[in-house]
Short mmCIF file of C-alpha atoms in Angstrom, two decimals:
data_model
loop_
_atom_site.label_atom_id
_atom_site.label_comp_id
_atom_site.label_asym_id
_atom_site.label_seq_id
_atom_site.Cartn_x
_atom_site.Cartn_y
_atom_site.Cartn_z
CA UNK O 412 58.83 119.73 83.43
CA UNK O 413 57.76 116.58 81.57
CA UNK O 414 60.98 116.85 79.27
CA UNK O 415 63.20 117.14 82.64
CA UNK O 416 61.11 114.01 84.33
CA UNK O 417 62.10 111.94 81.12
CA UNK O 418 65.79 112.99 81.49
CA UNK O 419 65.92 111.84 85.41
CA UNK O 420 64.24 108.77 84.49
CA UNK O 421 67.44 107.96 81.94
CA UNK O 422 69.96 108.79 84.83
CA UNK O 423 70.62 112.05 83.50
CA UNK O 424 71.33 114.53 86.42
CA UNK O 425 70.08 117.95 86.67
CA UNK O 426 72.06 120.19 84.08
CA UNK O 427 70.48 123.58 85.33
CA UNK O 428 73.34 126.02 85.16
CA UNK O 429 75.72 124.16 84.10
CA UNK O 430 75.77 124.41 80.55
CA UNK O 431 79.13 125.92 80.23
CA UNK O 432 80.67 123.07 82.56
CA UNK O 433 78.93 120.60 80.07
CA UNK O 434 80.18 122.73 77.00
CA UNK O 435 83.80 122.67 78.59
CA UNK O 436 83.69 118.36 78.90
CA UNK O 437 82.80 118.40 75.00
CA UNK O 438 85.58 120.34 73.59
CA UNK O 439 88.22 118.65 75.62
CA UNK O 440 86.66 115.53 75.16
CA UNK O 441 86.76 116.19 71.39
CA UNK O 442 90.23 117.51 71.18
CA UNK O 443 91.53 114.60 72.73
CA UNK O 444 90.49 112.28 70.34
CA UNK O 445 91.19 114.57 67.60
CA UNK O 446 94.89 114.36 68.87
CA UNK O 447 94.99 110.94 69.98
CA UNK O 448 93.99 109.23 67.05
CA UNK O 449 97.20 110.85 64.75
CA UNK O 450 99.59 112.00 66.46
CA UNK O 451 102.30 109.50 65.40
CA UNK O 452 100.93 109.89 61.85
CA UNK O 453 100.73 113.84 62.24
CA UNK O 454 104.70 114.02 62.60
CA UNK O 455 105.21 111.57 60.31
CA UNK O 456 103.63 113.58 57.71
CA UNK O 457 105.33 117.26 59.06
CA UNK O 458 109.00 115.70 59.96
CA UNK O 459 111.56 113.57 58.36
CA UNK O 460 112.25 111.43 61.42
CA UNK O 461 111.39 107.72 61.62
CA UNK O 462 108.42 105.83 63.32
CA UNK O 463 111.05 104.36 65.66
CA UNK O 464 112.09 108.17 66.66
CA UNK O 465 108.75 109.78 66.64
CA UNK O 466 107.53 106.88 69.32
CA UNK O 467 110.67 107.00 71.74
CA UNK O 468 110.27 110.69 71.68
CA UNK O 469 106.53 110.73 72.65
CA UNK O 470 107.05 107.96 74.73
CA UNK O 471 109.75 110.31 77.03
CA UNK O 472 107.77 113.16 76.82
CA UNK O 473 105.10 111.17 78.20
CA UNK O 474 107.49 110.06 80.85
CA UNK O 475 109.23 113.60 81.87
CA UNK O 476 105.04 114.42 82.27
CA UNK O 477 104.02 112.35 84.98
CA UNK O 478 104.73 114.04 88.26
CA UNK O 479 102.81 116.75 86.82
CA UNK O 480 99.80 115.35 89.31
CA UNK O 481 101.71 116.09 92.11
CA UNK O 482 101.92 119.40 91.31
CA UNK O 483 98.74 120.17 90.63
CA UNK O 484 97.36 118.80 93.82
CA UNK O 485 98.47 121.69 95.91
CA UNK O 486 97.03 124.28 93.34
CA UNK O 487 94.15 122.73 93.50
CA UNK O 488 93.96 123.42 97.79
CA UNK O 489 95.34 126.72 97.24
CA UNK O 490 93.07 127.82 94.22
CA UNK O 491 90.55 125.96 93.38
CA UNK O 492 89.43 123.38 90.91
CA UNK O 493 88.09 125.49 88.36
CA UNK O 494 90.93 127.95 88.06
CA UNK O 495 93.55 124.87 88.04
CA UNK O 496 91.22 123.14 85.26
CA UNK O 497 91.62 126.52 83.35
CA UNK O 498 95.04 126.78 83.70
CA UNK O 499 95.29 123.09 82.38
CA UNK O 500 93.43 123.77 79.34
CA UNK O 501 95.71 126.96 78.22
CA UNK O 502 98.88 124.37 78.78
CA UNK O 503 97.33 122.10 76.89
CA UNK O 504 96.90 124.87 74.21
CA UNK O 505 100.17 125.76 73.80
CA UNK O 506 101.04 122.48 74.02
CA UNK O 507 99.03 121.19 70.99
CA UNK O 508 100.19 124.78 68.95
CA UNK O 509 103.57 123.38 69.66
CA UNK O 510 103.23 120.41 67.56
CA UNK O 511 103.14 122.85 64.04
CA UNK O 512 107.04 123.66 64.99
CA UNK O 513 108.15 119.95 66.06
CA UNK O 514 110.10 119.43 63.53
CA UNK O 515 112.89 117.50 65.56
CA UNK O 516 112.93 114.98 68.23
CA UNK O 517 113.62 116.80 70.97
CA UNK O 518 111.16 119.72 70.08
CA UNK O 519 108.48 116.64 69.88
CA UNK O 520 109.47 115.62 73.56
CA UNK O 521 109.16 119.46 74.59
CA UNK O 522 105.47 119.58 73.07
CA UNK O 523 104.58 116.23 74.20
CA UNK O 524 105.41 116.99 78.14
CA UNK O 525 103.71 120.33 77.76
CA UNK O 526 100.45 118.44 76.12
CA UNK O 527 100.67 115.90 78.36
CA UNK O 528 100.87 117.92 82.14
CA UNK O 529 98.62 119.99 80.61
CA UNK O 530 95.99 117.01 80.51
CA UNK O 531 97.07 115.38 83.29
CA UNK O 532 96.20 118.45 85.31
CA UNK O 533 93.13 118.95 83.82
CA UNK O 534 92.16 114.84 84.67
CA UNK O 535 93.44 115.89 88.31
CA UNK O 536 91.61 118.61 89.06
CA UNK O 537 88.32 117.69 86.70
CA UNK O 538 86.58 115.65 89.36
CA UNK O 539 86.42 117.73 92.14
CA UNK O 540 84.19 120.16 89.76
CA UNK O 541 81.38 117.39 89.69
CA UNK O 542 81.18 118.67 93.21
CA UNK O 543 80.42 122.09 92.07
CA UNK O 544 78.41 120.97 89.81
CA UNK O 545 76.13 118.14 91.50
CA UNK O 546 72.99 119.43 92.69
CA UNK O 547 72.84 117.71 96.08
CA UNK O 548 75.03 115.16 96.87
CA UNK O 549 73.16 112.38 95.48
CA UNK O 550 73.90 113.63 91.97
CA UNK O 551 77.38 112.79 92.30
CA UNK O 552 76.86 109.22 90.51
CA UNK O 553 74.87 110.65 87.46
CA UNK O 554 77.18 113.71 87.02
CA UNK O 555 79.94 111.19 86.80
CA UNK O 556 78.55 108.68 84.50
CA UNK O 557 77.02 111.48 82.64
CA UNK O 558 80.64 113.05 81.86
CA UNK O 559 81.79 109.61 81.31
CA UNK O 560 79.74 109.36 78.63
CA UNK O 561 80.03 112.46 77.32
CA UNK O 562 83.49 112.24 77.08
CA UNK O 563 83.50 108.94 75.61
CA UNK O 564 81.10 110.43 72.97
CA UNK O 565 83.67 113.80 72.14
CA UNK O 566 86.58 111.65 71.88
CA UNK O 567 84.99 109.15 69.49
CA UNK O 568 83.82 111.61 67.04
CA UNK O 569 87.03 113.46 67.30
CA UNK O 570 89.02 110.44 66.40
CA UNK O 571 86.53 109.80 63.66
CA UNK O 572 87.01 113.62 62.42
CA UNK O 573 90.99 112.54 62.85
CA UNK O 574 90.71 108.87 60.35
CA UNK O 575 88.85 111.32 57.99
CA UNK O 576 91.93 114.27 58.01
CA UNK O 577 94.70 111.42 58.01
CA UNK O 578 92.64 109.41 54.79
CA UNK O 579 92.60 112.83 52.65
CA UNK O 580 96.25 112.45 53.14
CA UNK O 581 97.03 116.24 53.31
CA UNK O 582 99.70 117.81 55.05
CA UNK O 583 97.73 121.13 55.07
CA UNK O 584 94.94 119.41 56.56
CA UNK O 585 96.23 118.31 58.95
CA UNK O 586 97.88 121.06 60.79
CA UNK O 587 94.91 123.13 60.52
CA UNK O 588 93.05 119.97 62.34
CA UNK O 589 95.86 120.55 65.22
CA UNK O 590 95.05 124.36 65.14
CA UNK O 591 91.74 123.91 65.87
CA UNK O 592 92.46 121.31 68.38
CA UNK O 593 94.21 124.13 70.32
CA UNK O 594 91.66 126.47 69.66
CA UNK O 595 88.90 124.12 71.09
CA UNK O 596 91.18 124.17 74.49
CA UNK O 597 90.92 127.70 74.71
CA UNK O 598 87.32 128.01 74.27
CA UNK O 599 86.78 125.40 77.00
CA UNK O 600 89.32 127.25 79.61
CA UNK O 601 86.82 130.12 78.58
CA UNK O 602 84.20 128.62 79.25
CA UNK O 603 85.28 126.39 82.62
CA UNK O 604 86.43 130.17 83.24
CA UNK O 605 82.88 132.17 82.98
CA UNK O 606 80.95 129.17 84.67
CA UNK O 607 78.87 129.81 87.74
CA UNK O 608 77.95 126.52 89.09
CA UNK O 609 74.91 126.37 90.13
CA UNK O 610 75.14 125.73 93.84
CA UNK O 611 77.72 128.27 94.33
CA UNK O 612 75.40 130.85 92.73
CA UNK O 613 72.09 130.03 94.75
CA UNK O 614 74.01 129.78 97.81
CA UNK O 615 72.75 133.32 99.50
CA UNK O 616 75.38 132.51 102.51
CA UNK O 617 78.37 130.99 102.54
CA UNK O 618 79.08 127.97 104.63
CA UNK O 619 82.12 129.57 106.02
CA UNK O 620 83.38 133.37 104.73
CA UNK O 621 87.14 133.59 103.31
CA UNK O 622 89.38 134.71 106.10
CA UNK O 623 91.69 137.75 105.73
CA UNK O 624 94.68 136.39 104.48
CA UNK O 625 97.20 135.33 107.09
CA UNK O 626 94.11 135.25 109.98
CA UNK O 627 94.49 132.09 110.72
CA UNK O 628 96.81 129.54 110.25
CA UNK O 629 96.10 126.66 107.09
CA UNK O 630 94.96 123.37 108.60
CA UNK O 631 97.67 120.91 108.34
CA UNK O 632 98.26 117.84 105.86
CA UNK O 633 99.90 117.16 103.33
CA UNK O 634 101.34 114.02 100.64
CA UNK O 635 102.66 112.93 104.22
CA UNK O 636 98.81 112.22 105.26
CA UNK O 637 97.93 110.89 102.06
CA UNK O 638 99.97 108.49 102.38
CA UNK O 639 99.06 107.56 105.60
CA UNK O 640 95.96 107.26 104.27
CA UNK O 641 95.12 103.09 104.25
CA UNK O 642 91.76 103.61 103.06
CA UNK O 643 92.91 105.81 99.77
CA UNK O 644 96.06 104.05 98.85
CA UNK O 645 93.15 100.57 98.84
CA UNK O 646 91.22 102.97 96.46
CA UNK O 647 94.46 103.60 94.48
CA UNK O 648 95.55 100.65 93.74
CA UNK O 649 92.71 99.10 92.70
CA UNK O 650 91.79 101.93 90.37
CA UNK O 651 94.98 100.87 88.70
CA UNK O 652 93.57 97.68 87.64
CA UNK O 653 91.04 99.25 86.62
CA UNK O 654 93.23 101.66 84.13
CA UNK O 655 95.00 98.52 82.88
CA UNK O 656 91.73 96.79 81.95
CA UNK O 657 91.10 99.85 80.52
CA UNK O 658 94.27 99.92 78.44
CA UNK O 659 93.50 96.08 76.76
CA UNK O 660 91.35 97.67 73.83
CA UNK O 661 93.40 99.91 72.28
CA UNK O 662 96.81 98.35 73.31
CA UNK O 663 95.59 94.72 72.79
CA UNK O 664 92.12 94.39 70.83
CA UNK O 665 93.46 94.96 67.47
CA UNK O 666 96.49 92.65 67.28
CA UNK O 667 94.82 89.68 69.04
CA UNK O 668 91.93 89.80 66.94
CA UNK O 669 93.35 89.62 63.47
CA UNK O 670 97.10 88.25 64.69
CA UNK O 671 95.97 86.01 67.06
CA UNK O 672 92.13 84.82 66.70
CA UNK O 673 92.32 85.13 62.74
CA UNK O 674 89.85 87.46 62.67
CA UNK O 675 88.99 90.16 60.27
CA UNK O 676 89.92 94.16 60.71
CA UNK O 677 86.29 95.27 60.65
CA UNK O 678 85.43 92.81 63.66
CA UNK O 679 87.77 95.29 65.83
CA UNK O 680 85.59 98.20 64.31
CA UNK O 681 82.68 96.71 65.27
CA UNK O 682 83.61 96.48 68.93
CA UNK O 683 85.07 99.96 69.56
CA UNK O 684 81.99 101.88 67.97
CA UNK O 685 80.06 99.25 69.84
CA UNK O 686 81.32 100.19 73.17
CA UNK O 687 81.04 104.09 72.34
CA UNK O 688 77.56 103.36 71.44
CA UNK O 689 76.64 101.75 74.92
CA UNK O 690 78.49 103.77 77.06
CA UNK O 691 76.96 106.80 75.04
CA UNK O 692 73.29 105.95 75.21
CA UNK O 693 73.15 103.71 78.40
CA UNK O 694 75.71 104.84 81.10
CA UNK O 695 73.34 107.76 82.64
CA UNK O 696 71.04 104.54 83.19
CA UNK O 697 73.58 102.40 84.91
CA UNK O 698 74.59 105.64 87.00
CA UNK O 699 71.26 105.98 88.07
CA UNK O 700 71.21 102.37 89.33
CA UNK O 701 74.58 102.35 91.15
CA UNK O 702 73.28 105.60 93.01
CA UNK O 703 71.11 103.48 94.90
CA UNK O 704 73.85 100.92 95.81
CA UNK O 705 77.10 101.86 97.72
CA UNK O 706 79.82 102.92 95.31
CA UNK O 707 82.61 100.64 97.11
CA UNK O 708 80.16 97.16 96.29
CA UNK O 709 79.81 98.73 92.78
CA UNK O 710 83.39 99.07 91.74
CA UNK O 711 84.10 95.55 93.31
CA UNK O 712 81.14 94.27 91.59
CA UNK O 713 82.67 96.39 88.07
CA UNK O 714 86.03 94.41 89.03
CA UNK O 715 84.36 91.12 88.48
CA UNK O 716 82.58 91.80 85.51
CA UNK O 717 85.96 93.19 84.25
CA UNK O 718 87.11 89.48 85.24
CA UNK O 719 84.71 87.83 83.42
CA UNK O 720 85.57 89.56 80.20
CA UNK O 721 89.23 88.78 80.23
CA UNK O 722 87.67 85.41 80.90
CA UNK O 723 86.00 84.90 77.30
CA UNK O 724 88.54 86.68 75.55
CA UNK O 725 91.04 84.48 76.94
CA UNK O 726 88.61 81.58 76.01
CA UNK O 727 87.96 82.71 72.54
CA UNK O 728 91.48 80.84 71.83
CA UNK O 729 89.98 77.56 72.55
CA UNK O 730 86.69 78.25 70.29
CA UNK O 731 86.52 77.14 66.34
CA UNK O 732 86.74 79.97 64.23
CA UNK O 733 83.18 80.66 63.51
CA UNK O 734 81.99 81.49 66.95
CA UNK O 735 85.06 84.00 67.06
CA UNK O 736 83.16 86.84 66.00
CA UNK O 737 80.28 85.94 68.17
CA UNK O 738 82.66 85.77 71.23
CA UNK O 739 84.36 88.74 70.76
CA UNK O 740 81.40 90.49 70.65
CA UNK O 741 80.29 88.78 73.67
CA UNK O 742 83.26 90.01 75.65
CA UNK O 743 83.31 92.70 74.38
CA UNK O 744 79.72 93.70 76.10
CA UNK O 745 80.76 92.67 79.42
CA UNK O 746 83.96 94.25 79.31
CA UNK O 747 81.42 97.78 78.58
CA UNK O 748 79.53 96.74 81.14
CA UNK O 749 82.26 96.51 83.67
CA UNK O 750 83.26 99.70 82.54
CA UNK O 751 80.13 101.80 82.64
CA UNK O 752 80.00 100.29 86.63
CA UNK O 753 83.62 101.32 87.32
CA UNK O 754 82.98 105.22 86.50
CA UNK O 755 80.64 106.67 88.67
CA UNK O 756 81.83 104.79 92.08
CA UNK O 757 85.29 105.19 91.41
CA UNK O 758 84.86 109.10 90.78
CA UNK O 759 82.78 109.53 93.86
CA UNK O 760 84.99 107.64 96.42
CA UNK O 761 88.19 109.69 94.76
CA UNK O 762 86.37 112.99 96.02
CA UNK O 763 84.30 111.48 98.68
CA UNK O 764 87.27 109.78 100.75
CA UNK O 765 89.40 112.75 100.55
CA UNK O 766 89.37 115.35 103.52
CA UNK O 767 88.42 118.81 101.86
CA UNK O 768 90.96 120.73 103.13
CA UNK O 769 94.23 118.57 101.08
CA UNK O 770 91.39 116.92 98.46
CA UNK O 771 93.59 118.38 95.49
CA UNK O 772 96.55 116.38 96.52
CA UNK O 773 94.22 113.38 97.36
CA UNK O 774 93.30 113.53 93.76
CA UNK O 775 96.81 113.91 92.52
CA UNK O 776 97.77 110.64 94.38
CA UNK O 777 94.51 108.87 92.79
CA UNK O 778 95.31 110.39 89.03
CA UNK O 779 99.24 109.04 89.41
CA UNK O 780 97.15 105.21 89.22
CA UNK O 781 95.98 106.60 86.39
CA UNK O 782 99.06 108.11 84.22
CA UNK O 783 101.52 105.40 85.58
CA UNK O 784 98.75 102.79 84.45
CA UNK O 785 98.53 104.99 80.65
CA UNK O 786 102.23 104.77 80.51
CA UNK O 787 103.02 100.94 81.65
CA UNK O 788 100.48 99.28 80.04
CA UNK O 789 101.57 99.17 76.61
CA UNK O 790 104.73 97.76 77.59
CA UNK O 791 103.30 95.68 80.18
CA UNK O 792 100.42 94.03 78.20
CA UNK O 793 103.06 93.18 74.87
CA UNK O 794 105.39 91.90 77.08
CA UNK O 795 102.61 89.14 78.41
CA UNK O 796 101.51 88.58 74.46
CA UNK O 797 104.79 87.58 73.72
CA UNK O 798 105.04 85.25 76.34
CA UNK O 799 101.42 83.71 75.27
CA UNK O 800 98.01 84.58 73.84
CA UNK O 801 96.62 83.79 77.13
CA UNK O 802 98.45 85.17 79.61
CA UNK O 803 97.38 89.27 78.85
CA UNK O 804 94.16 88.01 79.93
CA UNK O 805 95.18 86.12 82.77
CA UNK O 806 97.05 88.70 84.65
CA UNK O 807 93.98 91.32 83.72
CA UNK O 808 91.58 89.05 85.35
CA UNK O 809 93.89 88.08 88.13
CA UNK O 810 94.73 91.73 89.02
CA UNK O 811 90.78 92.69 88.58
CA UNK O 812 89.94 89.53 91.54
CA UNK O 813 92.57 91.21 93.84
CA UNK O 814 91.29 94.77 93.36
CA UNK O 815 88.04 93.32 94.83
CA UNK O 816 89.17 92.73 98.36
CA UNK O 817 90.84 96.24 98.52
CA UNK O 818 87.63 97.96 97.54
CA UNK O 819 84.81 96.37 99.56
CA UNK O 820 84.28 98.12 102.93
CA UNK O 821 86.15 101.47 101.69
CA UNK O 822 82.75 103.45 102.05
CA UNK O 823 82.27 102.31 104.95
CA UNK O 824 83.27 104.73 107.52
CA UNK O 825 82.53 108.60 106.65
CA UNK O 826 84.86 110.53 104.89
CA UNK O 827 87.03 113.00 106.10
CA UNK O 828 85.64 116.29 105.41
CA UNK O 829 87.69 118.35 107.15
CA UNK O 830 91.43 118.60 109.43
CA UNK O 831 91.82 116.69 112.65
CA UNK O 832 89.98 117.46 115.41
CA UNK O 833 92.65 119.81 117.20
CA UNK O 834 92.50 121.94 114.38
CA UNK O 835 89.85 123.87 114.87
CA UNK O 836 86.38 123.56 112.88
CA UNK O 837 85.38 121.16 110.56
CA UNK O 838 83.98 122.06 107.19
CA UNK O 839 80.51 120.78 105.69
CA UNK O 840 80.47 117.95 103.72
CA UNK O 841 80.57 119.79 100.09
CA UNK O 842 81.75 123.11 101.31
CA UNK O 843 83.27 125.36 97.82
CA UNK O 844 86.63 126.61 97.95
CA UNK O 845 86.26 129.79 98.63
CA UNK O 846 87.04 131.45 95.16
CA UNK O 847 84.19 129.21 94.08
CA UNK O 848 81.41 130.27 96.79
CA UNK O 849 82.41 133.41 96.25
CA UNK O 850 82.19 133.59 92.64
#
C-alpha cells in the first residue's frame, strides 16, 4: 500500500490489471525505434539501390499509407479498440518481415505502406484503450502521460539498440534486428489480445447488454458528422501544430545546430537523451498536475510554451558562440516542457469530445493531423531553412499562437457520449464496446 501511495504521488495511475496493456505499449514502443532509427541504412546495406531511391520509395509508401486512418475508424465502431489494435500489430508484423525480401524499389514501397497502415492503425485505435484501461475517469490524464512516457522510453532504447546494430556494421545483424522487430509485434498483438482490462472485468453488470444482431437499428453518424463537428475539427487542427513542433527535432535539430549555429555533433546528443530523460522520469508528474486543470487551458497553455521555445532557438542566431550551447539547452527544456503538457490534454479531449457511438472515426479524423503532419513536415520545415535560419522557427511559433485560440473553450460544453436525441438511449459516459464488457 505504501509502495502504491508513492507511485500516485509521482502521477503514476493505477496499473492494477493492466500489466499486459502496459507490456503491449513497451514492445511497440521499442520496435518502433528499433525500425526508425535504420531503416534507410538497413536497405542500404541489403539492396544495391541508391540513397536517392531508397528515400523516394519510403517516402511513397509513406504516402499510398495515409488514408489508412480512415479505415480504421469504422473498425474501430464495429469491433472494438482492442481487436483493431491487434489487428494493427500483426500488419505491422508482416510488414516489418517484409523488409528481409525488399530487395527492389517497388517491393520497399509495398513493405513500407504495409508497415506504415499497420502503425497508423495501431496510433488510431491506441487511445481509446486508455479508456479501458483508466480506472475512473480521472485517470485518463496519468494513463496518457504515463504511456507517453513509456513510449518515449521504448523507442529511445530501441533506437539506441539500432546505432549499436548499424556501428557493428553487419549485414547479418541487422536483419536478425528486423526479425525480432516483427517478432516483438506479435507478442504485443498477443498480449493487447489476452488483456482483460480491469474495469471491464470487475464490472458484474453491463451498462447496456449486446443486442441480438439486427434488433435494432445502429445509431446514425458517420465522417459526415465529424465533419460537422466545429468543436473537433478546432481540436484537429491545432493538434497539427502541435505534430509539426513535434517534427523540428529530428527534422531540424541536427542540421541547425552544427550547419547553422556552429555547434558541435555531441551538443545535438545531449538534447535528445535530455528530452527522453525528462519526459521519462517527470511526465507522470506533470500529468498529475494537468489533471487538476482543464485539459483545453493545458494544451493552449503547452502551445505557448511550444512558442517560447521556437522563440530562443530562433534567438540563438543572434547570441555569440559561447552561450550557444547554453541556449540550446535552454530551449531545448522548454520545448520538453511544452511537450510533456501537450500529451495528456490532447489525448483526453481526442476521446473525450467524441460521441461513443462513431468515436473510432472521430479518432481517425484526429490521427490524419497526425500522419499528414509526419509526412509534410520534413518538406515543409527544409523548405523554410532554405529560405532563412529564422524563419523554421517563426512559422512554428506563429502556428503554435494560432492553435491557442482554437483550443481554449473546447472543454467547455460536455461531450457527446452518445447519438442524437431521437435516437433512442444515450450511453454512459465510458460505456465498453461490447466485445470489451463482455470479455
Amino acid at each position: 500500500m505504501k509502495g502504491r501511495g508513492l507511485l500516485a504521488r509521482w502521477g503514476m495511475p493505477d496499473l492494477t490489471g493492466n500489466g499486459r496493456f502496459v507490456g503491449a505499449n513497451v514492445l511497440d514502443s521499442l520496435g518502433n525505434g528499433l525500425v526508425l532509427a535504420f531503416t534507410v541504412v538497413y536497405f542500404s546495406a541489403t539492396t544495391t539501390l541508391s540513397l536517392g531511391s531508397i528515400g523516394a520509395a519510403l517516402s511513397l509508401g509513406q504516402l499510398l499509407a495515409l488514408p489508412s486512418p480512415v479505415v480504421a475508424g469504422p473498425l474501430i465502431d464495429r469491433l472494438g479498440p482492442r481487436k483493431v489494435v491487434v489487428v494493427a500489430n500483426l500488419i505491422s508484423a508482416v510488414g516489418f518481415a517484409g523488409f528481409l525480401f525488399a530487395d527492389s524499389a517497388w517491393k520497399i514501397v509495398l513493405v513500407q505502406v504495409v508497415a506504415q497502415a499497420g502503425s497508423s492503425i495501431y496510433w488510431t485505435s491506441s487511445r481509446a484503450l486508455v479508456m479501458l484501461a483508466a480506472a475512473r475517469q480521472g485517470d485518463r490524464a496519468r494513463w496518457f502521460g504515463f504511456i507517453g512516457a513509456l513510449r518515449n522510453t521504448g523507442a529511445g532504447f530501441g533506437t539506441a539498440v539500432a546505432s549499436v546494430a548499424i556501428a557493428l556494421g553487419s549485414v547479418t545483424g541487422v536483419r536478425a534486428l528486423v526479425l525480432a522487430n516483427a517478432l516483438t509485434f506479435v507478442v504485443a498483438a498477443w498480449l493487447v489480445g489476452t488483456w482483460r482490462p480491469a474495469e471491464a472485468a470487475g464490472a458484474e453488470q453491463p451498462a447496456e447488454a449486446p443486442a441480438p444482431r439486427g434488433a435494432v437499428d445502429r445509431p446514425p453518424g458517420g465522417y459526415a458528422q465529424v465533419l460537422r463537428d466545429r468543436r473537433y475539427l478546432r481540436l484537429t487542427l491545432a493538434n497539427l501544430a502541435f505534430v509539426l513542433a513535434a517534427s523540428a527535432v529530428p527534422v531540424l535539430l541536427a542540421v541547425y545546430t552544427t550547419e547553422v549555429l556552429g555547434g558541435g555533433a555531441w551538443l545535438v546528443g545531449v538534447c535528445v537523451v535530455g528530452n527522453m530523460v525528462l519526459v521519462a522520469g517527470t511526465q507522470t508528474l506533470v500529468a498529475s498536475w494537468t489533471e487538476r486543470h482543464r485539459p483545453a487551458r493545458v494544451l493552449a497553455l503547452a502551445a505557448v510554451v511550444n512558442a517560447l521555445a521556437f522563440a530562443v532557438f530562433g534567438l540563438l542566431l543572434a547570441v555569440p558562440g559561447w552561450a550557444v550551447a547554453a541556449g540550446l539547452v535552454a530551449g531545448m527544456v522548454v520545448f520538453t516542457a511544452a511537450e510533456m503538457l501537450s500529451l495528456p490534454p490532447s489525448g483526453e479531449l481526442s476521446v473525450s469530445l467524441a460521441p461513443e457511438h462513431i468515436r473510432g472515426r472521430y479518432l481517425a479524423a484526429f490521427q490524419l493531423s497526425w500522419t499528414l503532419g509526419n509526412a509534410l513536415a520534413p518538406v515543409l520545415l527544409t523548405a523554410l531553412l532554405t529560405q532563412g535560419p529564422a524563419w523554421p522557427w517563426i512559422v512554428l511559433g506563429g502556428l503554435n499562437v494560432i492553435a491557442v485560440p482554437l483550443v481554449l473553450g473546447l472543454d467547455r460544453a460536455g461531450p457527446q457520449t452518445g447519438p442524437p436525441a431521437d435516437a433512442g438511449p444515450t450511453a454512459p459516459p465510458v460505456q465498453l464496446p461490447a466485445d470489451e464488457a463482455a470479455s
